[in-house]
């Protein structure tokens, strides 16, 4: 595994998210009679996006591991180091199998086994919205957004009809939403689009940082994802 393959695998997985968004749009919006169907499509899109993020982190961990093992193989007379690394590799495989919740803390913990911390790379400047100056997105903001999308994913995966009221969801931030809609939001097309764009953003940054860590060129994309948090940082508290 290398970082280009990790990015290629992620990009291929996210095509299914794009397809679901296209299905939603083809359904003709969220009018009466269609709302239940398109909400299900939105839910599925978010679950797939989180799954693609999880798989990417696992692929990144394997790319880092493979590079370390290749470097070790080139060392002369490294018998004791080789035995220690064999034990480390067994421990790494166990951690990889247990990686089922790709939160920021779990992601950081897994990748730090290879000496790589992705979190410092999760920063960029984005437009602040109507009439507002640009804002700096920091790793702490990204961590909060990851946590919220995982909460949404868990609600959907467990079959909950009601989704937690979270800032990443459009209905919660929409000033025109009723109190009922804010407390028990349904998933809109904008939520699916924001989720997909967000995970593409942090995959791009993580992949570039991992490649730099390995002394390799940044992975290529057919279309480089723009960086987008999906909401203004002020909504995160």
Coordinates of C-alpha atoms in Angstrom, one line a residue:
X1 CA 0.0 0.0 0.0
X2 CA 1.2 3.6 -0.7
X3 CA -0.5 7.0 -0.3
X4 CA -1.4 7.2 -4.0
X5 CA -3.3 3.9 -3.7
X6 CA -4.9 5.1 -0.5
X7 CA -6.2 8.2 -2.3
X8 CA -7.3 6.3 -5.3
X9 CA -9.3 3.8 -3.2
X10 CA -11.0 6.7 -1.4
X11 CA -11.8 8.5 -4.6
X12 CA -13.4 5.4 -6.0
X13 CA -15.5 4.8 -2.9
X14 CA -16.7 8.4 -2.9
X15 CA -18.1 8.0 -6.5
X16 CA -21.0 6.1 -4.8
X17 CA -21.7 9.2 -2.7
X18 CA -21.7 11.4 -5.8
X19 CA -24.1 8.9 -7.4
X20 CA -26.5 9.0 -4.5
X21 CA -26.5 12.8 -4.6
X22 CA -27.3 12.6 -8.3
X23 CA -30.2 10.2 -7.5
X24 CA -31.6 12.7 -5.0
X25 CA -31.4 15.5 -7.5
X26 CA -33.1 13.4 -10.2
X27 CA -35.9 12.6 -7.8
X28 CA -37.0 16.2 -8.0
X29 CA -36.3 17.7 -4.6
X30 CA -37.9 17.2 -1.2
X31 CA -41.5 18.0 -1.9
X32 CA -44.4 16.2 -0.3
X33 CA -44.5 12.5 -1.3
X34 CA -40.8 12.4 -2.0
X35 CA -39.4 13.5 1.3
X36 CA -39.1 10.0 2.9
X37 CA -37.3 8.6 -0.2
X38 CA -34.8 11.4 -0.5
X39 CA -34.1 11.5 3.2
X40 CA -33.1 7.8 3.0
X41 CA -30.7 8.7 0.1
X42 CA -29.2 11.4 2.2
X43 CA -28.7 9.0 5.1
X44 CA -27.1 6.5 2.9
X45 CA -24.7 9.1 1.5
X46 CA -23.5 10.1 4.9
X47 CA -22.9 6.5 6.0
X48 CA -20.9 5.8 2.8
X49 CA -18.8 9.0 3.3
X50 CA -17.9 8.1 6.8
X51 CA -17.1 4.5 5.7
X52 CA -14.8 5.8 3.0
X53 CA -13.0 8.0 5.5
X54 CA -12.5 5.0 7.8
X55 CA -11.1 2.9 5.0
X56 CA -8.8 5.7 3.9
X57 CA -7.3 6.0 7.4
X58 CA -6.8 2.2 7.5
X59 CA -5.1 2.4 4.1
X60 CA -2.9 5.3 5.3
X61 CA -1.8 3.3 8.3
X62 CA -0.9 0.4 6.1
X63 CA 1.1 2.7 3.7
X64 CA 3.0 4.0 6.7
X65 CA 3.6 0.5 8.0
X66 CA 4.8 -0.8 4.6
X67 CA 7.2 2.0 4.2
X68 CA 8.7 1.3 7.7
X69 CA 9.0 -2.4 7.0
X70 CA 10.7 -1.7 3.6
X71 CA 13.2 0.7 5.3
X72 CA 13.9 -2.0 7.9
X73 CA 14.5 -4.6 5.2
X74 CA 17.3 -2.5 3.8
X75 CA 19.2 -2.3 7.1
X76 CA 22.2 -4.7 7.4
X77 CA 22.5 -7.1 10.4
X78 CA 19.2 -5.9 12.0
X79 CA 18.2 -9.3 13.5
X80 CA 17.1 -8.0 16.9
X81 CA 15.4 -4.9 15.4
X82 CA 13.7 -7.3 13.0
X83 CA 12.3 -9.4 15.8
X84 CA 11.1 -6.3 17.6
X85 CA 9.5 -5.0 14.4
X86 CA 7.8 -8.4 13.8
X87 CA 6.1 -8.0 17.3
X88 CA 5.2 -4.4 16.5
X89 CA 3.6 -5.5 13.2
X90 CA 1.5 -8.1 15.0
X91 CA 0.3 -5.4 17.4
X92 CA -0.3 -3.0 14.5
X93 CA -2.5 -5.5 12.7
X94 CA -4.6 -6.0 15.8
X95 CA -5.1 -2.3 16.2
X96 CA -6.0 -2.0 12.6
X97 CA -8.7 -4.7 12.9
X98 CA -10.2 -2.9 16.0
X99 CA -10.4 0.4 14.2
X100 CA -14.1 0.7 13.7
X101 CA -14.8 4.3 14.9
X102 CA -12.8 6.8 12.9
X103 CA -13.0 9.7 15.3
X104 CA -10.2 12.2 15.5
X105 CA -8.7 10.7 18.7
X106 CA -8.9 7.1 17.4
X107 CA -7.5 8.2 14.0
X108 CA -4.6 10.0 15.7
X109 CA -3.9 7.1 18.0
X110 CA -3.7 4.6 15.1
X111 CA -1.5 6.7 12.9
X112 CA 0.8 7.7 15.8
X113 CA 1.8 4.0 16.0
X114 CA 3.8 4.8 12.8
X115 CA 5.0 8.1 14.2
X116 CA 2.6 10.2 12.1
X117 CA 0.1 12.7 13.6
X118 CA -2.4 13.9 11.0
X119 CA -4.2 16.5 13.2
X120 CA -1.8 19.5 12.7
X121 CA -2.4 19.3 9.0
X122 CA -6.1 19.9 9.4
X123 CA -6.1 23.7 9.0
X124 CA -7.0 26.1 6.2
X125 CA -8.6 29.5 5.5
X126 CA -12.1 29.7 4.1
X127 CA -14.7 32.3 3.2
X128 CA -16.6 33.6 6.2
X129 CA -19.9 33.9 4.4
X130 CA -22.0 36.9 3.4
X131 CA -20.2 40.1 4.3
X132 CA -17.9 38.3 6.7
X133 CA -14.1 38.1 6.6
X134 CA -12.4 34.8 5.9
X135 CA -11.9 32.5 8.9
X136 CA -9.2 30.1 9.8
X137 CA -10.3 26.5 10.3
X138 CA -8.2 24.9 13.0
X139 CA -7.7 21.2 13.9
X140 CA -10.0 21.6 16.9
X141 CA -12.8 22.7 14.6
X142 CA -12.2 19.7 12.3
X143 CA -12.2 17.4 15.3
X144 CA -15.6 18.6 16.3
X145 CA -17.0 18.2 12.9
X146 CA -15.7 14.7 12.6
X147 CA -17.3 13.9 15.9
X148 CA -20.7 15.3 14.8
X149 CA -20.7 13.4 11.5
X150 CA -19.9 10.2 13.3
X151 CA -22.8 10.9 15.6
X152 CA -25.1 11.3 12.6
X153 CA -23.6 8.1 11.1
X154 CA -24.3 6.2 14.3
X155 CA -27.9 7.4 14.5
X156 CA -28.5 6.2 10.9
X157 CA -26.6 2.9 11.3
X158 CA -28.7 2.1 14.4
X159 CA -31.9 2.8 12.6
X160 CA -32.9 5.8 14.7
X161 CA -35.7 7.8 13.2
X162 CA -34.6 11.0 15.0
X163 CA -31.1 12.4 14.4
X164 CA -29.3 14.3 17.1
X165 CA -29.5 18.1 16.9
X166 CA -26.0 19.0 15.7
X167 CA -24.5 22.1 14.3
X168 CA -23.3 20.3 11.1
X169 CA -26.9 19.9 10.0
X170 CA -28.6 22.6 8.0
X171 CA -31.9 22.4 9.8
X172 CA -30.2 23.1 13.1
X173 CA -28.5 26.3 11.7
X174 CA -31.3 27.5 9.5
X175 CA -33.0 30.5 11.1
X176 CA -36.2 29.6 9.3
X177 CA -36.4 26.2 10.9
X178 CA -39.1 25.6 13.5
X179 CA -38.1 24.6 17.0
X180 CA -39.3 21.1 16.2
X181 CA -37.1 20.8 13.1
X182 CA -34.1 22.1 15.1
X183 CA -34.6 19.6 17.9
X184 CA -35.3 16.6 15.6
X185 CA -33.7 17.5 12.3
X186 CA -34.1 15.4 9.1
X187 CA -31.2 15.0 6.8
X188 CA -31.3 17.4 3.8
X189 CA -29.4 17.2 0.5
X190 CA -27.2 20.1 1.7
X191 CA -26.2 17.8 4.6
X192 CA -25.1 15.0 2.3
X193 CA -23.2 17.5 0.1
X194 CA -21.5 19.1 3.1
X195 CA -20.5 15.7 4.6
X196 CA -19.0 14.5 1.4
X197 CA -17.1 17.8 0.8
X198 CA -15.8 17.8 4.4
X199 CA -14.3 14.3 4.3
X200 CA -12.8 14.9 0.9
X201 CA -11.1 18.0 2.4
X202 CA -9.5 16.2 5.4
X203 CA -8.5 13.2 3.2
X204 CA -6.6 15.6 0.9
X205 CA -4.8 17.3 3.8
X206 CA -4.1 14.0 5.6
X207 CA -2.8 12.4 2.4
X208 CA -0.5 15.3 1.6
X209 CA 0.9 15.3 5.2
X210 CA 1.4 11.6 5.2
X211 CA 3.3 11.8 1.9
X212 CA 5.5 14.5 3.3
X213 CA 6.1 12.5 6.4
X214 CA 7.3 9.6 4.2
X215 CA 9.4 11.9 1.9
X216 CA 7.1 11.2 -1.0
X217 CA 5.3 13.5 -3.5
X218 CA 1.7 14.4 -2.7
X219 CA -0.8 12.0 -4.2
X220 CA -2.5 13.0 -7.5
X221 CA -6.2 13.6 -7.8
X222 CA -8.3 13.6 -10.9
X223 CA -9.9 16.7 -9.4
X224 CA -8.3 18.2 -6.3
X225 CA -11.0 18.6 -3.7
X226 CA -11.6 22.1 -2.4
X227 CA -11.3 22.6 1.3
X228 CA -14.6 23.0 3.1
X229 CA -15.7 22.6 6.7
X230 CA -19.4 22.9 5.8
X231 CA -20.3 25.6 8.3
X232 CA -18.9 28.7 9.9
X233 CA -16.6 27.9 12.8
X234 CA -18.7 30.1 15.1
X235 CA -21.5 27.4 15.0
X236 CA -19.2 24.9 16.7
X237 CA -19.1 26.8 20.0

